[in-house]
GROMACS .gro file of C-alpha atoms in nm:
model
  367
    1UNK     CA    1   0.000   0.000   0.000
    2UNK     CA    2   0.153   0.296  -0.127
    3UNK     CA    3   0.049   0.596   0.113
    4UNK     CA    4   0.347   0.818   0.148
    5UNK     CA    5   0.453   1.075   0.428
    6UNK     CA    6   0.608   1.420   0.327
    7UNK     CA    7   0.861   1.528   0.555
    8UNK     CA    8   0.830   1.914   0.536
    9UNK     CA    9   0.945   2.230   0.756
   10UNK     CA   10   1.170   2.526   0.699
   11UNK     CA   11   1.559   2.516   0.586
   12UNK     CA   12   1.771   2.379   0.836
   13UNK     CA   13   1.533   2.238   1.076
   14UNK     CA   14   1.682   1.867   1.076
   15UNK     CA   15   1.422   1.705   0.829
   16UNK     CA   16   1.683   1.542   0.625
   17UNK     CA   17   1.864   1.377   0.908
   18UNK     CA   18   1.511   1.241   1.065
   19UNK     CA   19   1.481   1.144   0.694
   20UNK     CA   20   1.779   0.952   0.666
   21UNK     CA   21   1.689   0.777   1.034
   22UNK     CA   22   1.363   0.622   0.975
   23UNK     CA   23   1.411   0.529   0.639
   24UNK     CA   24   1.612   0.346   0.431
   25UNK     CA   25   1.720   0.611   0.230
   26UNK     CA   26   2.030   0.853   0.203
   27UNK     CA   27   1.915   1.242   0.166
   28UNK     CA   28   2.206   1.518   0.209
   29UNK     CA   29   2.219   1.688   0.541
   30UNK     CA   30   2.424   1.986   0.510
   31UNK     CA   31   2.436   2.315   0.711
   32UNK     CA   32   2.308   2.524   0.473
   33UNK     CA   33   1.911   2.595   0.304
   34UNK     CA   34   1.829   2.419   0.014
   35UNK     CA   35   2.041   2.135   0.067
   36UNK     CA   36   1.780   1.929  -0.001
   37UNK     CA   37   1.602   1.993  -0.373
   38UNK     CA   38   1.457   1.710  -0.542
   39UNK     CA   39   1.245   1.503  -0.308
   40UNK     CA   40   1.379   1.188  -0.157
   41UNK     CA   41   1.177   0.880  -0.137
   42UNK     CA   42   1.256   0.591   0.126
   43UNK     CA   43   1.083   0.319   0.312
   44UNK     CA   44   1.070   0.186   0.645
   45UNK     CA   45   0.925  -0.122   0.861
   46UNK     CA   46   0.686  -0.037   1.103
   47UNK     CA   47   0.788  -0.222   1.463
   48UNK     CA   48   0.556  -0.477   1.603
   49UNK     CA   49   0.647  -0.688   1.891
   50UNK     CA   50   0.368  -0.866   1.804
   51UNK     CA   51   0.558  -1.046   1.470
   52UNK     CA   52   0.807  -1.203   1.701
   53UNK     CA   53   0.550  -1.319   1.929
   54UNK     CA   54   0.347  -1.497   1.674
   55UNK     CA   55   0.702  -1.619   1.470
   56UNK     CA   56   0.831  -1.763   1.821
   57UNK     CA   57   0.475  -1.952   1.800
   58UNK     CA   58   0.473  -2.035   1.434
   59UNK     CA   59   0.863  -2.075   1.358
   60UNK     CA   60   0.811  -1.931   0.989
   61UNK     CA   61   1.063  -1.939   0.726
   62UNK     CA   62   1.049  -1.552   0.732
   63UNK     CA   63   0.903  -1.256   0.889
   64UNK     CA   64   0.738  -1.023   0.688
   65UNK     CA   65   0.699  -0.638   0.858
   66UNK     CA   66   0.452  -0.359   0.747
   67UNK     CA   67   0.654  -0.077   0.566
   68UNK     CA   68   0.543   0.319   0.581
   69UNK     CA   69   0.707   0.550   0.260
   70UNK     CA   70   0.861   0.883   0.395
   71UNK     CA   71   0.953   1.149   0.139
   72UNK     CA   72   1.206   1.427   0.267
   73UNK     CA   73   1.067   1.757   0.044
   74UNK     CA   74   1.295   2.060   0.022
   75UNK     CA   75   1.334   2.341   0.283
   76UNK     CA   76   1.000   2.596   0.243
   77UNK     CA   77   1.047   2.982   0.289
   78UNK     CA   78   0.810   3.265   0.369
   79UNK     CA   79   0.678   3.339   0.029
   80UNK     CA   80   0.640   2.974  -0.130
   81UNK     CA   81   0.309   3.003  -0.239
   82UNK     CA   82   0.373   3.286  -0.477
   83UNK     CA   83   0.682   3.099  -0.584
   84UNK     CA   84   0.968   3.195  -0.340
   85UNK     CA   85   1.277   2.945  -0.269
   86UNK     CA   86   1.163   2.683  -0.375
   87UNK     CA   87   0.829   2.735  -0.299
   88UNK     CA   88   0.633   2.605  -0.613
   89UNK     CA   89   0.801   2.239  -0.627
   90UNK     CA   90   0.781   2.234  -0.250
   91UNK     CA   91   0.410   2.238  -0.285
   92UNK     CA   92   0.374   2.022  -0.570
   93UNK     CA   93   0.525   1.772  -0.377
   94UNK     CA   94   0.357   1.787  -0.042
   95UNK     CA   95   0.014   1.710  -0.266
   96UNK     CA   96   0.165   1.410  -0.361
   97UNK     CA   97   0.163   1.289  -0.015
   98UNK     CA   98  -0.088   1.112   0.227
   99UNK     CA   99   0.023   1.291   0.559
  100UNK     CA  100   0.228   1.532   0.669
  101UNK     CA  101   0.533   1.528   0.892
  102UNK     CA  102   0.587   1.872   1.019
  103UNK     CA  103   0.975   1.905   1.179
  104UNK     CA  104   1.040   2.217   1.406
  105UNK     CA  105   1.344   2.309   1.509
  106UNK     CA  106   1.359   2.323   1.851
  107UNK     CA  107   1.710   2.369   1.951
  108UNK     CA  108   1.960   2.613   1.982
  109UNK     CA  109   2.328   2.534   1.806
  110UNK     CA  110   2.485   2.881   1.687
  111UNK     CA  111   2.688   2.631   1.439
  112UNK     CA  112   2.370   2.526   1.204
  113UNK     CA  113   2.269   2.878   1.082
  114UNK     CA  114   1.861   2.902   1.086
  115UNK     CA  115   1.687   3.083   0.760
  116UNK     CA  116   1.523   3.401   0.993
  117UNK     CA  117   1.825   3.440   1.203
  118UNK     CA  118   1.676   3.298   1.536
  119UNK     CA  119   1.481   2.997   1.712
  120UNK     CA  120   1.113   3.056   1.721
  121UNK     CA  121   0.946   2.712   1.641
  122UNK     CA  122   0.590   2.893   1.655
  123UNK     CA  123   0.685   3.123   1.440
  124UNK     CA  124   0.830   2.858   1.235
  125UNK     CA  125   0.532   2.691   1.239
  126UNK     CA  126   0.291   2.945   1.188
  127UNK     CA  127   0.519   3.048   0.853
  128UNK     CA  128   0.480   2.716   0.658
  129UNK     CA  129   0.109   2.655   0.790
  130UNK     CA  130   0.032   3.015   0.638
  131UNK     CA  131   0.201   2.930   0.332
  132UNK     CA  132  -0.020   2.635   0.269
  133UNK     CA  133  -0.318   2.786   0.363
  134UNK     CA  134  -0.224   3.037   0.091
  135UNK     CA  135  -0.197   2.780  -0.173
  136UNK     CA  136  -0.516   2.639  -0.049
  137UNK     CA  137  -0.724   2.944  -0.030
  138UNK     CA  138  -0.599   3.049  -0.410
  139UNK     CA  139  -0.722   2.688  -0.510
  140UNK     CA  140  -1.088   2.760  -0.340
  141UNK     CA  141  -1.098   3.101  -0.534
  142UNK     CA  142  -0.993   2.954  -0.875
  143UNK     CA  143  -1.287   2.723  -0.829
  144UNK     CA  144  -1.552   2.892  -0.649
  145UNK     CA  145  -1.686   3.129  -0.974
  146UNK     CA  146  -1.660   2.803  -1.215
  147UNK     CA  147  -1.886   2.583  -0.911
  148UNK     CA  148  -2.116   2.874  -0.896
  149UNK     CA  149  -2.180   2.980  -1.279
  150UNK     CA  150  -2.259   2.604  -1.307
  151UNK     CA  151  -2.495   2.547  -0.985
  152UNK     CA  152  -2.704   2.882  -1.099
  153UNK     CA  153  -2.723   2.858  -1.503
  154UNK     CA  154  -2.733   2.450  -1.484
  155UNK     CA  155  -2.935   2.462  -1.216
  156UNK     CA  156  -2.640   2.191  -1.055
  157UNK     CA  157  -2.738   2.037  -0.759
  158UNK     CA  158  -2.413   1.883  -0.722
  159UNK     CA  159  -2.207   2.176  -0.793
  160UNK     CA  160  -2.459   2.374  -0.542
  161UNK     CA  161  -2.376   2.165  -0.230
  162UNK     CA  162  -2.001   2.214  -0.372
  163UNK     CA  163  -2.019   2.579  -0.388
  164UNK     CA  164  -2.111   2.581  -0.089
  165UNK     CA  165  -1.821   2.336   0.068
  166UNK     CA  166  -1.596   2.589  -0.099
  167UNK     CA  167  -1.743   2.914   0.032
  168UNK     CA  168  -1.663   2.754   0.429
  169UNK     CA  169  -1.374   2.665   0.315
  170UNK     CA  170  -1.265   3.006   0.165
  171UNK     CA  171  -1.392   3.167   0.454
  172UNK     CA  172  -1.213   2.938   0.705
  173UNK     CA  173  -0.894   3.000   0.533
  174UNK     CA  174  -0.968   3.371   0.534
  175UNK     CA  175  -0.922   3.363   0.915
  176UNK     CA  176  -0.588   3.180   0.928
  177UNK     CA  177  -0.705   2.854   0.964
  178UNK     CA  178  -0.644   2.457   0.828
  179UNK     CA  179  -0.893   2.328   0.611
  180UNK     CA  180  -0.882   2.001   0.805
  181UNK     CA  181  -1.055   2.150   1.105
  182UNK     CA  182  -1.375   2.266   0.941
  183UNK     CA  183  -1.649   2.044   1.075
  184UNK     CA  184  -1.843   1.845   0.749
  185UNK     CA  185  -2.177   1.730   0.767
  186UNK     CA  186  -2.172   1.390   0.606
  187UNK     CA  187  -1.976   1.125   0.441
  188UNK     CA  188  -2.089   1.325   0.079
  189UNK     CA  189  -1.926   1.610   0.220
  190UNK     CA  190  -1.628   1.418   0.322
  191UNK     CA  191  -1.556   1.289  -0.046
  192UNK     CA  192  -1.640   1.642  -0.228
  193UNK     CA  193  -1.359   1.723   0.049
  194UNK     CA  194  -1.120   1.487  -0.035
  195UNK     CA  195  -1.159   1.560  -0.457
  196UNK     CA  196  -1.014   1.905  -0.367
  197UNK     CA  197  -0.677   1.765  -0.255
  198UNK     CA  198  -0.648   2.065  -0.004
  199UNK     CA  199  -0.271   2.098   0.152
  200UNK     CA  200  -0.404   2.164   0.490
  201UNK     CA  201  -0.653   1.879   0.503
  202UNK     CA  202  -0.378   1.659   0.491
  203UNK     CA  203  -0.354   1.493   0.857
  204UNK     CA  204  -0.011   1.649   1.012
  205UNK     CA  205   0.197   1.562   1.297
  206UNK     CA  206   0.412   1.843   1.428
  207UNK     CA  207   0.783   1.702   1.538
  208UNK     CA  208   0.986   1.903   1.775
  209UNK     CA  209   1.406   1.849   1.689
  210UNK     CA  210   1.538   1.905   2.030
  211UNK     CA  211   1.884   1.787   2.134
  212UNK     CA  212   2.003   1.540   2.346
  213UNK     CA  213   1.926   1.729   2.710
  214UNK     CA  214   1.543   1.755   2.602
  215UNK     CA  215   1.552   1.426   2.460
  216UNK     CA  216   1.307   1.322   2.763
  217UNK     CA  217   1.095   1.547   2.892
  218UNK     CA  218   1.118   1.824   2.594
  219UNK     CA  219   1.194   2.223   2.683
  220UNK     CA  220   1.070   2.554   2.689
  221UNK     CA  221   1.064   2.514   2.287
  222UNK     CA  222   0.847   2.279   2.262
  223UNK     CA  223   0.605   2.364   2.569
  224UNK     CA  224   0.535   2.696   2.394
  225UNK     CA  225   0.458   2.388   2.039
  226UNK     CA  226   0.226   2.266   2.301
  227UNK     CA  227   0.049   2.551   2.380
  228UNK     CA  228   0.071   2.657   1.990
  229UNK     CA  229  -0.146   2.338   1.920
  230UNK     CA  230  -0.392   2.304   2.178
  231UNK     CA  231  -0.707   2.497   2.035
  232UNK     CA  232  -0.684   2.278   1.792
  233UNK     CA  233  -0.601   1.963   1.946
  234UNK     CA  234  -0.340   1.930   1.673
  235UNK     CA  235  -0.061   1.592   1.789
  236UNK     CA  236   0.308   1.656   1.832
  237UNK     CA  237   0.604   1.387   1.901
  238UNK     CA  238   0.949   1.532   2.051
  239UNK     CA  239   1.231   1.357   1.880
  240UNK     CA  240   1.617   1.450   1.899
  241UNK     CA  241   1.733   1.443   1.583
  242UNK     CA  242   2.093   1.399   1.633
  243UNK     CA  243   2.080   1.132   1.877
  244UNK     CA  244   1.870   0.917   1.695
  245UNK     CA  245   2.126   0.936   1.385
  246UNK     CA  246   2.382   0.810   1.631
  247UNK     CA  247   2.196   0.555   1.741
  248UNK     CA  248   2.080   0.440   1.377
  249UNK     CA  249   2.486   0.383   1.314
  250UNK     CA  250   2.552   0.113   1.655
  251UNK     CA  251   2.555  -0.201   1.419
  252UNK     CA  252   2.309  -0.446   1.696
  253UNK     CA  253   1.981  -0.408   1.890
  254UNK     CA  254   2.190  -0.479   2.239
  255UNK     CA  255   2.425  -0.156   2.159
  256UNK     CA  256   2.114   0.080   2.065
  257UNK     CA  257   1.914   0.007   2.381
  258UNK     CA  258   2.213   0.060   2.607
  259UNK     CA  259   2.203   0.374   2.426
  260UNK     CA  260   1.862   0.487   2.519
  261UNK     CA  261   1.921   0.347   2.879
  262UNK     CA  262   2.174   0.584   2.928
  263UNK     CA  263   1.970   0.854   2.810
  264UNK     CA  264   1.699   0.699   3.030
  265UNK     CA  265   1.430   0.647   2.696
  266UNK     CA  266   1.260   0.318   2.701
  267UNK     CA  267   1.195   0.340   2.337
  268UNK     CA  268   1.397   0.529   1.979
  269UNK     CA  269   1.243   0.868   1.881
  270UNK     CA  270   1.257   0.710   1.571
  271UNK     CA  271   1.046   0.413   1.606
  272UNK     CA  272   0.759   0.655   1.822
  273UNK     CA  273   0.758   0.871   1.469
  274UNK     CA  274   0.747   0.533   1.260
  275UNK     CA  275   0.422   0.424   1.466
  276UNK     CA  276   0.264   0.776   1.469
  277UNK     CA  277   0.324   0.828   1.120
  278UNK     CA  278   0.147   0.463   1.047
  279UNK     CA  279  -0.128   0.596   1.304
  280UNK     CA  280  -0.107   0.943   1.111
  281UNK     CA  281  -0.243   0.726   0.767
  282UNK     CA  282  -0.530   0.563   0.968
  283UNK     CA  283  -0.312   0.238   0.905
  284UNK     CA  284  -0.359  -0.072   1.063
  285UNK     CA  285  -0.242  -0.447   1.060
  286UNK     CA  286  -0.406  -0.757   1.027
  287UNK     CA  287  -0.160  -1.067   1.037
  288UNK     CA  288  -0.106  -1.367   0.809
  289UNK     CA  289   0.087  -1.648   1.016
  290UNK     CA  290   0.203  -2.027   0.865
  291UNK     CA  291   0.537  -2.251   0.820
  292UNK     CA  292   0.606  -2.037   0.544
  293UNK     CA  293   0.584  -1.684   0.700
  294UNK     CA  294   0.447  -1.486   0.976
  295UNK     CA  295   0.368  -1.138   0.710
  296UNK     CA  296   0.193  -0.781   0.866
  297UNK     CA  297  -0.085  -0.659   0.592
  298UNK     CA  298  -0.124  -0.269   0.615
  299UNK     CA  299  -0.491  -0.170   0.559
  300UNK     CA  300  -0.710   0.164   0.665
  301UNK     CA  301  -0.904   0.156   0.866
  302UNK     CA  302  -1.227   0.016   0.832
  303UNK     CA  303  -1.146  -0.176   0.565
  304UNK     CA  304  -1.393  -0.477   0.553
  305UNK     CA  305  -1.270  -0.838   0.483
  306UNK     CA  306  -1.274  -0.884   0.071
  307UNK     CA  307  -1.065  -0.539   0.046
  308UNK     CA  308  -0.811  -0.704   0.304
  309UNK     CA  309  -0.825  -1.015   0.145
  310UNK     CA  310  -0.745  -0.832  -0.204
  311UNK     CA  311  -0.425  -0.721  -0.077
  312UNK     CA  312  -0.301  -1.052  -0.071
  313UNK     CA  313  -0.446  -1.072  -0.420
  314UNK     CA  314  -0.680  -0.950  -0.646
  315UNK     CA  315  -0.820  -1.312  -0.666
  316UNK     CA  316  -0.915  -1.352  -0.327
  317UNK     CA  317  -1.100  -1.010  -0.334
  318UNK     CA  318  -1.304  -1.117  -0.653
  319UNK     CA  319  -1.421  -1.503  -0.514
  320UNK     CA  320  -1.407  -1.412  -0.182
  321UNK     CA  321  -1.618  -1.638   0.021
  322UNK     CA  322  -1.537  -1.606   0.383
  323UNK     CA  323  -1.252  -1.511   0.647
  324UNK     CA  324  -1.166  -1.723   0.905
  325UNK     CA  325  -1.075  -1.461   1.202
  326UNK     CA  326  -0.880  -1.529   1.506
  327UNK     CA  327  -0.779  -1.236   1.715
  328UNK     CA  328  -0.385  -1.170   1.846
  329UNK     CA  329  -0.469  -1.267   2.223
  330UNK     CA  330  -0.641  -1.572   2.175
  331UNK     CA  331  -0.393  -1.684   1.953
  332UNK     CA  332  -0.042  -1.599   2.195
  333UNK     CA  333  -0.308  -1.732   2.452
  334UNK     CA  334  -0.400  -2.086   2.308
  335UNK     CA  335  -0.092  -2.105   2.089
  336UNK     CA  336  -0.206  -2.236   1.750
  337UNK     CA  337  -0.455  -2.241   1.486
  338UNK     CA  338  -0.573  -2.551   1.577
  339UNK     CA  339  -0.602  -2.470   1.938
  340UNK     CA  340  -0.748  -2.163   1.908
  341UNK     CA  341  -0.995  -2.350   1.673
  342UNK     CA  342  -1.074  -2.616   1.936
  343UNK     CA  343  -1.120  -2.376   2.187
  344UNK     CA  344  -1.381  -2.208   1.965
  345UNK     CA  345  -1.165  -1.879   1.942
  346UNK     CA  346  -1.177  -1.906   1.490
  347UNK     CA  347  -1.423  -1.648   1.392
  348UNK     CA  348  -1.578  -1.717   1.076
  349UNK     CA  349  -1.681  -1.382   0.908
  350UNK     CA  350  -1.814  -1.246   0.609
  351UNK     CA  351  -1.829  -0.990   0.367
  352UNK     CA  352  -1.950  -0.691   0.609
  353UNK     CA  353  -1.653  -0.764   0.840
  354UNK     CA  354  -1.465  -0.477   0.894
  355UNK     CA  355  -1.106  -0.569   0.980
  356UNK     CA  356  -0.968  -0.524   1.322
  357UNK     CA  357  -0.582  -0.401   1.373
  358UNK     CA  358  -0.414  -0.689   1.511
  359UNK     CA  359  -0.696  -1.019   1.362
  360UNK     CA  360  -0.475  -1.291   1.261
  361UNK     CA  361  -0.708  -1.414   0.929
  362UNK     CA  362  -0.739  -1.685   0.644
  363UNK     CA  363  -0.924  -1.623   0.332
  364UNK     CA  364  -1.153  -1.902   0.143
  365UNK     CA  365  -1.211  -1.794  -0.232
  366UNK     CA  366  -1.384  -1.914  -0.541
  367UNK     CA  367  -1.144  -1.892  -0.884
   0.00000   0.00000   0.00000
């Protein structure tokens, strides 16, 4: 499944580093804006205990992890959405994406120079979200007179309830705000919504770049981030950039969590971003588990049970019959398929299932 998060944020922020941490690919990080031009692309697994305790169960040949795309997108600048910097290919590619990763710089370092002369995440933020917002509301007002001519001379239904979509949206953007915290009525709504490929409906999580001393319990950077987000109830996720790129060099598992232990972190920044940027798609997991391999299926959520079945392969979408359902407890609890089956613990579900994160299933199909 091939839902991508944009890594965006102003020059110099760290976004290339975090970049080349959770993902498997190699962007420049340099100490100077624009270092980063054409976007790069690279993938990731998501971590799951939850493979290793159904593998230690199973003893597959292989495991098989769910993945999440990141794409590191050059540095933005006040002015992008009239064409500054780099501004017009920065947008083009954040449109391209799923979700939004939003890095602020939340550190100080007089030795990595920052675009406006000084650290002011909020003001940071408040730069690139106004810059989007621009793009956004010039995309409402290249619309809104076309929508309108064609809900009052056609006499457009459609294009009236439109019209009106764009009109709240136009207005909400008028006031400084994302499109992805106006309120819509219905799931009609939702869709007309979605056809506008908006910037700022695009889910975001804000990521504070601290350094290693706020590595635990953040600082007065990101506590005023906090505040910044709260009317809005928007998520943030305090990472320290540096660190984690020293810790993605120590070649074994047992080096990396002595790591963290000293820094007193039960868990990588990195692999808290990986799971909120899976939770940041609306992503979830249902598992496949045999001799052969133990393999994590990414869906959305609410899938239903012939979509999840049709990521396997188109096949088993097409004749799908019925999905035999066991859920992740009952399975570490009872230990096997058979067990579980004995016990009465196999669920045997049909079309209308929607998929829960975490089933363990088998699909029967017609050819």
């Amino acid at each position: 499944m091939a839902l991508r998060c944009g890594i965006v944020g102003l020059p110099n922020v760290g976004k290339s580093t975090l970049f080349n941490c959770v993902s498997s690919g190699k962007a420049q990080a340099a100490n100077f804006p624009f270092c980063t031009i054409e976007p790069n692309l690279g993938s990731t697994q998501v971590p799951d205990t939850r493979l290793e305790e159904l593998a230690a169960l199973v003893h597959p040949g292989r495991i098989v992890p769910a993945t999440v795309d990141f794409v590191d997108i050059a540095g933005l600048v006040k002015g992008a959405s009239k064409g500054e910097g780099l501004g017009n290919q920065f947008l083009a590619n954040i449109r391209e994406t799923d979700a939004i990763l939003h890095i602020l710089r939340c550190f100080d370092d007089p030795d990595v120079v920052h675009v406006d002369g000084s650290v002011d995440p909020v003001r940071d933020k408040e730069i690139i979200d106004t810059e989007l917002q621009l793009k956004d509301l010039e995309t409402i007002e290249n619309r809104i007179a076309k929508v309108q001519k064609q809900a009052v001379t056609g006499g457009d239904k459609q294009a009236a309830k439109l019209a009106g979509l764009l009109i709240r949206y136009r207005d909400l953007l008028q006031q400084g705000k994302n499109a992805r915290t106006l309120p819509l009525a219905n799931q009609e709504e939702e869709q007309m919504a979605r056809d506008l490929f908006l910037l700022t409906n695009k889910p975001v999580l804000y990521v504070c770049n601290v350094d290693e001393n706020a590595a635990q319990n953040g600082n007065n950077y990101t506590r005023q981030v906090a505040e910044a987000l709260l009317p809005d109830n928007e998520p943030c996720l305090i990472v320290a950039g540096r660190i984690e790129s020293e810790i993605a060099q120590l070649d074994t598992y047992q080096e990396r969590q002595m790591f963290l232990e000293d820094l007193g972190l039960k868990e990588s920044g990195v692999s808290r971003l990986i799971k909120a940027a899976f939770r940041l798609l609306h992503l979830e997991t249902y598992f496949t588990a045999g001799p052969m391999e133990v393999k994590a299926w990414t869906y959305i959520k609410g899938t239903k049970a012939p979509q999840a079945a049709g990521l396997i392969h188109s096949d088993f979408e097409h004749g799908f019959i019925r999905a035999e359902v066991i859920k992740f407890e009952d399975y570490i609890r009872y230990g096997s398929e058979a067990a579980c089956r004995e016990a009465g613990k196999l669920a045997v579900e049909g079309k209308n299932y929607v998929v829960q994160d975490g089933d363990i299933m088998h699909f029967l199909f017609s050819r």
